PDB file of C-alpha atoms in Angstrom:
ATOM      1  CA  UNK W  56      72.160 179.812  36.165  1.00  0.00           C
ATOM      2  CA  UNK W  57      75.661 180.786  37.216  1.00  0.00           C
ATOM      3  CA  UNK W  58      77.773 178.515  39.488  1.00  0.00           C
ATOM      4  CA  UNK W  59      77.685 181.136  42.208  1.00  0.00           C
ATOM      5  CA  UNK W  60      73.905 181.579  42.278  1.00  0.00           C
ATOM      6  CA  UNK W  61      73.476 177.802  42.081  1.00  0.00           C
ATOM      7  CA  UNK W  62      75.236 177.265  45.360  1.00  0.00           C
ATOM      8  CA  UNK W  63      73.531 176.912  48.660  1.00  0.00           C
ATOM      9  CA  UNK W  64      75.437 177.093  51.934  1.00  0.00           C
ATOM     10  CA  UNK W  65      75.079 174.172  54.304  1.00  0.00           C
ATOM     11  CA  UNK W  66      75.489 175.853  57.723  1.00  0.00           C
ATOM     12  CA  UNK W  67      74.438 179.250  59.197  1.00  0.00           C
ATOM     13  CA  UNK W  68      78.146 180.070  59.478  1.00  0.00           C
ATOM     14  CA  UNK W  69      78.444 179.961  55.683  1.00  0.00           C
ATOM     15  CA  UNK W  70      80.233 176.701  55.286  1.00  0.00           C
ATOM     16  CA  UNK W  71      79.552 174.333  52.356  1.00  0.00           C
ATOM     17  CA  UNK W  72      78.050 174.406  48.908  1.00  0.00           C
ATOM     18  CA  UNK W  73      75.275 172.370  47.366  1.00  0.00           C
ATOM     19  CA  UNK W  74      76.102 172.140  43.725  1.00  0.00           C
ATOM     20  CA  UNK W  75      73.992 171.083  40.726  1.00  0.00           C
ATOM     21  CA  UNK W  76      75.075 167.932  38.872  1.00  0.00           C
ATOM     22  CA  UNK W  77      74.784 167.933  35.125  1.00  0.00           C
ATOM     23  CA  UNK W  78      74.677 164.331  33.816  1.00  0.00           C
ATOM     24  CA  UNK W  79      76.423 165.574  30.686  1.00  0.00           C
ATOM     25  CA  UNK W  80      79.529 166.751  32.597  1.00  0.00           C
ATOM     26  CA  UNK W  81      82.654 164.668  32.439  1.00  0.00           C
ATOM     27  CA  UNK W  82      84.255 163.248  35.553  1.00  0.00           C
ATOM     28  CA  UNK W  83      87.010 165.826  35.214  1.00  0.00           C
ATOM     29  CA  UNK W  84      84.464 168.635  34.992  1.00  0.00           C
ATOM     30  CA  UNK W  85      82.694 167.422  38.131  1.00  0.00           C
ATOM     31  CA  UNK W  86      86.045 167.222  39.887  1.00  0.00           C
ATOM     32  CA  UNK W  87      86.972 170.768  39.016  1.00  0.00           C
ATOM     33  CA  UNK W  88      83.684 172.198  40.126  1.00  0.00           C
ATOM     34  CA  UNK W  89      83.647 170.272  43.412  1.00  0.00           C
ATOM     35  CA  UNK W  90      87.301 171.096  44.188  1.00  0.00           C
ATOM     36  CA  UNK W  91      86.729 174.859  43.629  1.00  0.00           C
ATOM     37  CA  UNK W  92      83.607 174.954  45.844  1.00  0.00           C
ATOM     38  CA  UNK W  93      85.204 172.837  48.578  1.00  0.00           C
ATOM     39  CA  UNK W  94      88.240 175.062  48.813  1.00  0.00           C
ATOM     40  CA  UNK W  95      86.147 178.199  48.814  1.00  0.00           C
ATOM     41  CA  UNK W  96      83.521 177.095  51.333  1.00  0.00           C
ATOM     42  CA  UNK W  97      84.808 174.059  53.210  1.00  0.00           C
ATOM     43  CA  UNK W  98      82.844 171.307  51.514  1.00  0.00           C
ATOM     44  CA  UNK W  99      80.931 170.653  48.349  1.00  0.00           C
ATOM     45  CA  UNK W 100      77.932 168.370  47.896  1.00  0.00           C
ATOM     46  CA  UNK W 101      76.618 166.979  44.610  1.00  0.00           C
ATOM     47  CA  UNK W 102      73.717 164.570  44.304  1.00  0.00           C
ATOM     48  CA  UNK W 103      72.923 162.093  41.539  1.00  0.00           C
ATOM     49  CA  UNK W 104      76.485 161.477  40.552  1.00  0.00           C
ATOM     50  CA  UNK W 105      77.060 158.098  38.859  1.00  0.00           C
ATOM     51  CA  UNK W 106      80.455 156.543  39.551  1.00  0.00           C
ATOM     52  CA  UNK W 107      81.834 153.000  39.672  1.00  0.00           C
ATOM     53  CA  UNK W 108      85.154 152.240  41.324  1.00  0.00           C
ATOM     54  CA  UNK W 109      87.196 153.157  38.248  1.00  0.00           C
ATOM     55  CA  UNK W 110      85.229 156.389  37.809  1.00  0.00           C
ATOM     56  CA  UNK W 111      85.776 157.277  41.445  1.00  0.00           C
ATOM     57  CA  UNK W 112      89.531 156.720  41.165  1.00  0.00           C
ATOM     58  CA  UNK W 113      89.568 158.929  38.012  1.00  0.00           C
ATOM     59  CA  UNK W 114      87.652 161.641  39.860  1.00  0.00           C
ATOM     60  CA  UNK W 115      89.989 161.496  42.852  1.00  0.00           C
ATOM     61  CA  UNK W 116      93.128 161.714  40.673  1.00  0.00           C
ATOM     62  CA  UNK W 117      91.602 164.596  38.798  1.00  0.00           C
ATOM     63  CA  UNK W 118      91.324 166.614  41.999  1.00  0.00           C
ATOM     64  CA  UNK W 119      94.916 166.474  43.182  1.00  0.00           C
ATOM     65  CA  UNK W 120      97.800 164.263  44.312  1.00  0.00           C
ATOM     66  CA  UNK W 121      97.013 161.196  46.411  1.00  0.00           C
ATOM     67  CA  UNK W 122      98.533 161.220  49.855  1.00  0.00           C
ATOM     68  CA  UNK W 123     101.475 159.087  50.910  1.00  0.00           C
ATOM     69  CA  UNK W 124      99.349 156.241  52.297  1.00  0.00           C
ATOM     70  CA  UNK W 125     100.241 155.186  55.873  1.00  0.00           C
ATOM     71  CA  UNK W 126      97.101 153.323  56.834  1.00  0.00           C
ATOM     72  CA  UNK W 127      96.521 149.561  57.230  1.00  0.00           C
ATOM     73  CA  UNK W 128      93.634 149.347  54.799  1.00  0.00           C
ATOM     74  CA  UNK W 129      92.762 150.548  51.333  1.00  0.00           C
ATOM     75  CA  UNK W 130      94.608 153.098  49.216  1.00  0.00           C
ATOM     76  CA  UNK W 131      94.599 156.884  49.051  1.00  0.00           C
ATOM     77  CA  UNK W 132      92.573 156.860  45.825  1.00  0.00           C
ATOM     78  CA  UNK W 133      89.977 154.331  47.117  1.00  0.00           C
ATOM     79  CA  UNK W 134      89.188 152.993  50.591  1.00  0.00           C
ATOM     80  CA  UNK W 135      85.833 151.332  51.045  1.00  0.00           C
ATOM     81  CA  UNK W 136      84.146 152.436  54.253  1.00  0.00           C
ATOM     82  CA  UNK W 137      81.965 149.368  54.272  1.00  0.00           C
ATOM     83  CA  UNK W 138      80.404 149.240  57.755  1.00  0.00           C
ATOM     84  CA  UNK W 139      82.278 146.057  58.558  1.00  0.00           C
ATOM     85  CA  UNK W 140      80.779 143.859  61.230  1.00  0.00           C
ATOM     86  CA  UNK W 141      84.239 142.745  62.302  1.00  0.00           C
ATOM     87  CA  UNK W 142      84.312 143.704  66.001  1.00  0.00           C
ATOM     88  CA  UNK W 143      87.948 144.873  65.696  1.00  0.00           C
ATOM     89  CA  UNK W 144      87.149 147.404  62.936  1.00  0.00           C
ATOM     90  CA  UNK W 145      86.423 150.974  63.984  1.00  0.00           C
ATOM     91  CA  UNK W 146      87.228 153.424  61.145  1.00  0.00           C
ATOM     92  CA  UNK W 147      85.699 151.041  58.602  1.00  0.00           C
ATOM     93  CA  UNK W 148      83.266 149.572  61.108  1.00  0.00           C
ATOM     94  CA  UNK W 149      79.769 150.429  62.404  1.00  0.00           C
ATOM     95  CA  UNK W 150      80.292 152.587  65.464  1.00  0.00           C
ATOM     96  CA  UNK W 151      80.305 156.350  65.719  1.00  0.00           C
ATOM     97  CA  UNK W 152      83.465 158.338  64.948  1.00  0.00           C
ATOM     98  CA  UNK W 153      84.020 161.610  66.828  1.00  0.00           C
ATOM     99  CA  UNK W 154      85.114 164.815  65.201  1.00  0.00           C
ATOM    100  CA  UNK W 155      88.646 164.522  63.805  1.00  0.00           C
ATOM    101  CA  UNK W 156      90.893 165.685  60.991  1.00  0.00           C
ATOM    102  CA  UNK W 157      92.180 163.070  58.563  1.00  0.00           C
ATOM    103  CA  UNK W 158      95.936 162.406  58.701  1.00  0.00           C
ATOM    104  CA  UNK W 159      96.244 163.577  62.301  1.00  0.00           C
ATOM    105  CA  UNK W 160      97.335 160.402  63.967  1.00  0.00           C
ATOM    106  CA  UNK W 161      99.802 159.349  61.248  1.00  0.00           C
ATOM    107  CA  UNK W 162     101.290 162.837  60.770  1.00  0.00           C
ATOM    108  CA  UNK W 163     100.165 163.045  57.165  1.00  0.00           C
ATOM    109  CA  UNK W 164      98.923 166.131  55.324  1.00  0.00           C
ATOM    110  CA  UNK W 165      95.506 165.610  53.805  1.00  0.00           C
ATOM    111  CA  UNK W 166      93.940 168.605  51.996  1.00  0.00           C
ATOM    112  CA  UNK W 167      90.844 167.093  50.462  1.00  0.00           C
ATOM    113  CA  UNK W 168      88.643 164.152  51.471  1.00  0.00           C
ATOM    114  CA  UNK W 169      86.301 162.709  48.834  1.00  0.00           C
ATOM    115  CA  UNK W 170      83.337 160.585  49.881  1.00  0.00           C
ATOM    116  CA  UNK W 171      80.892 158.904  47.502  1.00  0.00           C
ATOM    117  CA  UNK W 172      77.824 156.847  48.473  1.00  0.00           C
ATOM    118  CA  UNK W 173      77.963 153.608  46.457  1.00  0.00           C
ATOM    119  CA  UNK W 174      75.375 151.854  48.696  1.00  0.00           C
ATOM    120  CA  UNK W 175      73.250 153.265  51.521  1.00  0.00           C
ATOM    121  CA  UNK W 176      70.132 152.261  53.387  1.00  0.00           C
ATOM    122  CA  UNK W 177      69.717 153.094  57.024  1.00  0.00           C
ATOM    123  CA  UNK W 178      67.259 154.668  59.505  1.00  0.00           C
ATOM    124  CA  UNK W 179      67.357 158.439  60.036  1.00  0.00           C
ATOM    125  CA  UNK W 180      70.140 159.529  62.335  1.00  0.00           C
ATOM    126  CA  UNK W 181      72.304 156.506  61.577  1.00  0.00           C
ATOM    127  CA  UNK W 182      75.317 156.303  59.331  1.00  0.00           C
ATOM    128  CA  UNK W 183      75.386 160.023  58.782  1.00  0.00           C
ATOM    129  CA  UNK W 184      78.475 162.161  58.215  1.00  0.00           C
ATOM    130  CA  UNK W 185      78.807 165.471  60.027  1.00  0.00           C
ATOM    131  CA  UNK W 186      81.154 168.274  59.048  1.00  0.00           C
ATOM    132  CA  UNK W 187      82.093 171.190  61.309  1.00  0.00           C
ATOM    133  CA  UNK W 188      83.165 174.675  60.135  1.00  0.00           C
ATOM    134  CA  UNK W 189      86.194 174.725  62.402  1.00  0.00           C
ATOM    135  CA  UNK W 190      87.607 177.982  61.063  1.00  0.00           C
ATOM    136  CA  UNK W 191      84.521 180.001  62.144  1.00  0.00           C
ATOM    137  CA  UNK W 192      84.139 177.953  65.292  1.00  0.00           C
ATOM    138  CA  UNK W 193      87.804 178.550  66.197  1.00  0.00           C
ATOM    139  CA  UNK W 194      87.366 182.297  65.765  1.00  0.00           C
ATOM    140  CA  UNK W 195      84.209 182.313  67.916  1.00  0.00           C
ATOM    141  CA  UNK W 196      85.313 179.721  70.532  1.00  0.00           C
ATOM    142  CA  UNK W 197      84.716 180.560  74.202  1.00  0.00           C
ATOM    143  CA  UNK W 198      87.859 181.784  75.853  1.00  0.00           C
ATOM    144  CA  UNK W 199      88.029 178.941  78.421  1.00  0.00           C
ATOM    145  CA  UNK W 200      88.076 176.323  75.630  1.00  0.00           C
ATOM    146  CA  UNK W 201      90.576 178.210  73.520  1.00  0.00           C
ATOM    147  CA  UNK W 202      92.863 178.593  76.596  1.00  0.00           C
ATOM    148  CA  UNK W 203      93.196 174.877  76.942  1.00  0.00           C
ATOM    149  CA  UNK W 204      94.177 174.452  73.337  1.00  0.00           C
ATOM    150  CA  UNK W 205      96.619 177.320  73.450  1.00  0.00           C
ATOM    151  CA  UNK W 206      98.292 176.518  76.786  1.00  0.00           C
ATOM    152  CA  UNK W 207      98.192 172.696  77.010  1.00  0.00           C
ATOM    153  CA  UNK W 208      99.329 169.750  74.964  1.00  0.00           C
ATOM    154  CA  UNK W 209      96.956 167.100  73.653  1.00  0.00           C
ATOM    155  CA  UNK W 210      98.057 163.426  73.838  1.00  0.00           C
ATOM    156  CA  UNK W 211      96.656 160.452  71.862  1.00  0.00           C
ATOM    157  CA  UNK W 212      96.741 156.704  72.332  1.00  0.00           C
ATOM    158  CA  UNK W 213      95.920 154.737  69.245  1.00  0.00           C
ATOM    159  CA  UNK W 214      94.110 151.513  70.061  1.00  0.00           C
ATOM    160  CA  UNK W 215      93.068 150.398  66.526  1.00  0.00           C
ATOM    161  CA  UNK W 216      96.548 149.153  65.610  1.00  0.00           C
ATOM    162  CA  UNK W 217      95.378 147.296  62.540  1.00  0.00           C
ATOM    163  CA  UNK W 218      94.272 150.522  60.886  1.00  0.00           C
ATOM    164  CA  UNK W 219      97.160 152.713  62.238  1.00  0.00           C
ATOM    165  CA  UNK W 220     100.158 150.331  62.196  1.00  0.00           C
ATOM    166  CA  UNK W 221     102.901 152.965  61.999  1.00  0.00           C
ATOM    167  CA  UNK W 222     102.069 155.230  64.991  1.00  0.00           C
ATOM    168  CA  UNK W 223     103.665 155.053  68.457  1.00  0.00           C
ATOM    169  CA  UNK W 224     102.336 152.342  70.752  1.00  0.00           C
ATOM    170  CA  UNK W 225     102.172 154.634  73.823  1.00  0.00           C
ATOM    171  CA  UNK W 226     100.642 158.060  74.383  1.00  0.00           C
ATOM    172  CA  UNK W 227     102.139 160.715  72.090  1.00  0.00           C
ATOM    173  CA  UNK W 228     101.658 164.456  71.625  1.00  0.00           C
ATOM    174  CA  UNK W 229     100.320 166.146  68.485  1.00  0.00           C
ATOM    175  CA  UNK W 230     100.235 169.973  68.013  1.00  0.00           C
ATOM    176  CA  UNK W 231      96.757 171.498  68.382  1.00  0.00           C
ATOM    177  CA  UNK W 232      97.060 173.692  65.297  1.00  0.00           C
ATOM    178  CA  UNK W 233      98.546 173.304  61.824  1.00  0.00           C
ATOM    179  CA  UNK W 234      99.309 175.616  58.893  1.00  0.00           C
ATOM    180  CA  UNK W 235     100.320 174.307  55.446  1.00  0.00           C
ATOM    181  CA  UNK W 236     100.141 177.731  53.819  1.00  0.00           C
ATOM    182  CA  UNK W 237      96.432 178.172  53.077  1.00  0.00           C
ATOM    183  CA  UNK W 238      94.808 178.445  56.479  1.00  0.00           C
ATOM    184  CA  UNK W 239      95.774 177.943  60.152  1.00  0.00           C
ATOM    185  CA  UNK W 240      93.365 175.515  61.645  1.00  0.00           C
ATOM    186  CA  UNK W 241      92.705 173.202  64.572  1.00  0.00           C
ATOM    187  CA  UNK W 242      94.597 169.927  64.448  1.00  0.00           C
ATOM    188  CA  UNK W 243      92.793 167.515  66.731  1.00  0.00           C
ATOM    189  CA  UNK W 244      90.362 164.685  67.309  1.00  0.00           C
ATOM    190  CA  UNK W 245      87.750 164.674  70.033  1.00  0.00           C
ATOM    191  CA  UNK W 246      86.926 161.767  72.313  1.00  0.00           C
ATOM    192  CA  UNK W 247      84.832 158.668  71.778  1.00  0.00           C
ATOM    193  CA  UNK W 248      81.768 158.261  73.983  1.00  0.00           C
ATOM    194  CA  UNK W 249      82.649 156.786  77.393  1.00  0.00           C
ATOM    195  CA  UNK W 250      80.776 153.546  76.566  1.00  0.00           C
ATOM    196  CA  UNK W 251      82.212 153.227  73.033  1.00  0.00           C
ATOM    197  CA  UNK W 252      83.908 149.839  72.565  1.00  0.00           C
ATOM    198  CA  UNK W 253      86.045 149.299  70.641  1.00  0.00           C
ATOM    199  CA  UNK W 254      87.431 152.711  69.943  1.00  0.00           C
ATOM    200  CA  UNK W 255      90.138 153.789  67.431  1.00  0.00           C
ATOM    201  CA  UNK W 256      91.940 156.228  69.750  1.00  0.00           C
ATOM    202  CA  UNK W 257      91.865 157.789  73.211  1.00  0.00           C
ATOM    203  CA  UNK W 258      92.698 161.444  73.867  1.00  0.00           C
ATOM    204  CA  UNK W 259      93.570 163.511  76.868  1.00  0.00           C
ATOM    205  CA  UNK W 260      94.899 166.911  77.904  1.00  0.00           C
ATOM    206  CA  UNK W 261      98.403 166.332  79.107  1.00  0.00           C
ATOM    207  CA  UNK W 262      98.875 166.984  82.826  1.00  0.00           C
ATOM    208  CA  UNK W 263      95.136 167.537  83.505  1.00  0.00           C
ATOM    209  CA  UNK W 264      93.065 165.374  85.799  1.00  0.00           C
ATOM    210  CA  UNK W 265      91.197 162.815  83.733  1.00  0.00           C
ATOM    211  CA  UNK W 266      87.766 163.966  84.797  1.00  0.00           C
ATOM    212  CA  UNK W 267      88.596 167.577  83.848  1.00  0.00           C
ATOM    213  CA  UNK W 268      90.106 166.454  80.565  1.00  0.00           C
ATOM    214  CA  UNK W 269      87.008 164.368  79.678  1.00  0.00           C
ATOM    215  CA  UNK W 270      84.725 167.283  80.534  1.00  0.00           C
ATOM    216  CA  UNK W 271      86.782 169.565  78.290  1.00  0.00           C
ATOM    217  CA  UNK W 272      86.456 167.258  75.287  1.00  0.00           C
ATOM    218  CA  UNK W 273      82.774 166.823  75.909  1.00  0.00           C
ATOM    219  CA  UNK W 274      82.218 170.608  75.922  1.00  0.00           C
ATOM    220  CA  UNK W 275      84.523 171.127  72.952  1.00  0.00           C
ATOM    221  CA  UNK W 276      82.660 168.512  70.887  1.00  0.00           C
ATOM    222  CA  UNK W 277      79.307 170.024  71.821  1.00  0.00           C
ATOM    223  CA  UNK W 278      80.473 173.454  70.745  1.00  0.00           C
ATOM    224  CA  UNK W 279      82.018 172.305  67.454  1.00  0.00           C
ATOM    225  CA  UNK W 280      78.894 170.351  66.569  1.00  0.00           C
ATOM    226  CA  UNK W 281      76.550 173.222  67.362  1.00  0.00           C
ATOM    227  CA  UNK W 282      73.881 174.117  64.833  1.00  0.00           C
ATOM    228  CA  UNK W 283      75.734 177.276  63.716  1.00  0.00           C
ATOM    229  CA  UNK W 284      78.867 175.342  62.640  1.00  0.00           C
ATOM    230  CA  UNK W 285      77.964 171.743  61.814  1.00  0.00           C
ATOM    231  CA  UNK W 286      76.257 170.165  58.791  1.00  0.00           C
ATOM    232  CA  UNK W 287      74.899 166.607  59.170  1.00  0.00           C
ATOM    233  CA  UNK W 288      74.551 164.718  55.927  1.00  0.00           C
ATOM    234  CA  UNK W 289      72.054 161.903  55.438  1.00  0.00           C
ATOM    235  CA  UNK W 290      73.409 159.905  52.511  1.00  0.00           C
ATOM    236  CA  UNK W 291      71.665 158.875  49.317  1.00  0.00           C
ATOM    237  CA  UNK W 292      73.207 156.645  46.686  1.00  0.00           C
ATOM    238  CA  UNK W 293      75.029 158.886  44.174  1.00  0.00           C
ATOM    239  CA  UNK W 294      75.942 161.582  46.739  1.00  0.00           C
ATOM    240  CA  UNK W 295      79.426 163.079  46.347  1.00  0.00           C
ATOM    241  CA  UNK W 296      80.871 165.067  49.265  1.00  0.00           C
ATOM    242  CA  UNK W 297      84.256 166.764  48.869  1.00  0.00           C
ATOM    243  CA  UNK W 298      85.632 168.110  52.138  1.00  0.00           C
ATOM    244  CA  UNK W 299      88.456 170.568  52.689  1.00  0.00           C
ATOM    245  CA  UNK W 300      90.320 168.865  55.527  1.00  0.00           C
ATOM    246  CA  UNK W 301      92.082 172.061  56.498  1.00  0.00           C
ATOM    247  CA  UNK W 302      88.942 174.116  56.958  1.00  0.00           C
ATOM    248  CA  UNK W 303      86.750 171.539  58.650  1.00  0.00           C
ATOM    249  CA  UNK W 304      86.538 168.617  61.101  1.00  0.00           C
ATOM    250  CA  UNK W 305      84.258 165.662  60.467  1.00  0.00           C
ATOM    251  CA  UNK W 306      82.802 162.520  62.041  1.00  0.00           C
ATOM    252  CA  UNK W 307      80.124 159.834  61.704  1.00  0.00           C
ATOM    253  CA  UNK W 308      77.068 158.686  63.632  1.00  0.00           C
ATOM    254  CA  UNK W 309      76.738 154.962  64.412  1.00  0.00           C
ATOM    255  CA  UNK W 310      75.316 152.655  61.778  1.00  0.00           C
ATOM    256  CA  UNK W 311      72.228 150.727  62.812  1.00  0.00           C
ATOM    257  CA  UNK W 312      72.202 146.920  63.055  1.00  0.00           C
ATOM    258  CA  UNK W 313      70.337 146.603  59.733  1.00  0.00           C
ATOM    259  CA  UNK W 314      72.002 149.518  58.022  1.00  0.00           C
ATOM    260  CA  UNK W 315      73.884 149.255  54.736  1.00  0.00           C
ATOM    261  CA  UNK W 316      76.587 151.868  54.168  1.00  0.00           C
ATOM    262  CA  UNK W 317      79.318 151.625  51.584  1.00  0.00           C
ATOM    263  CA  UNK W 318      81.231 154.868  50.951  1.00  0.00           C
ATOM    264  CA  UNK W 319      84.239 155.230  48.674  1.00  0.00           C
ATOM    265  CA  UNK W 320      86.830 157.494  50.236  1.00  0.00           C
ATOM    266  CA  UNK W 321      89.813 159.267  48.675  1.00  0.00           C
ATOM    267  CA  UNK W 322      92.435 161.505  50.248  1.00  0.00           C
ATOM    268  CA  UNK W 323      94.475 164.161  48.433  1.00  0.00           C
ATOM    269  CA  UNK W 324      97.138 166.738  48.918  1.00  0.00           C
ATOM    270  CA  UNK W 325      97.326 169.876  46.777  1.00  0.00           C
ATOM    271  CA  UNK W 326     100.581 170.626  45.021  1.00  0.00           C
ATOM    272  CA  UNK W 327      99.777 174.312  44.683  1.00  0.00           C
ATOM    273  CA  UNK W 328      97.541 176.804  46.525  1.00  0.00           C
ATOM    274  CA  UNK W 329      93.986 177.045  45.196  1.00  0.00           C
ATOM    275  CA  UNK W 330      93.492 179.746  42.625  1.00  0.00           C
TER     276      UNK W 330
END
């Protein structure tokens, strides 16, 4: 079976690839296959991959160059998203994470995100990762939503200072689009639920009444997470998900009280355009 015919898209919009995993393949071979598929279709999923921490680091470094790390935890080749019960942890904690693009808040370019399920046991709907085909969604976005992104500035207030120690302490503006030479894409994070506490960041449309700003982000999130554009992944141990951070946005559902979720995460930049 050829690689092309073996792929199965993950959303009706055509995003994503489900790839076969051959136990005989080397880590470097897995990396090459996953990288190619992720850059072509937005994200690549393999199941039944066996990796320990050293193997994961090798896979990450086989995919590209690790980012210049500016976070308060972990390293670019391995951060453990371990569902911490520390009430001050958000990114590595147990609550939901809204749609976002990695590197946004610290101003760092991230091309590929690598996630691997080392441990997972949770009820359906909890601890899942969702990925949105933001390129297609951006092209098909209703005019009133696009107008806000085109004509207004978006401001962020980072409240999880332990994870983002280098960012401004007050509200600051981040451009709503980015283009590193491969694709022009949305550059944003949506809002946490109103009752979410703690939260990692707050977001608003600059100069807009707060109620109107909140309504905008609620509608934008609903659109981007619509069935046509978004894939929701229920993890199994051994799952490898490689995400093109320039073509997609991603987030997480909350982890249940009894849930176990340990994902290894890597972040990479690409030194050259994909072939």
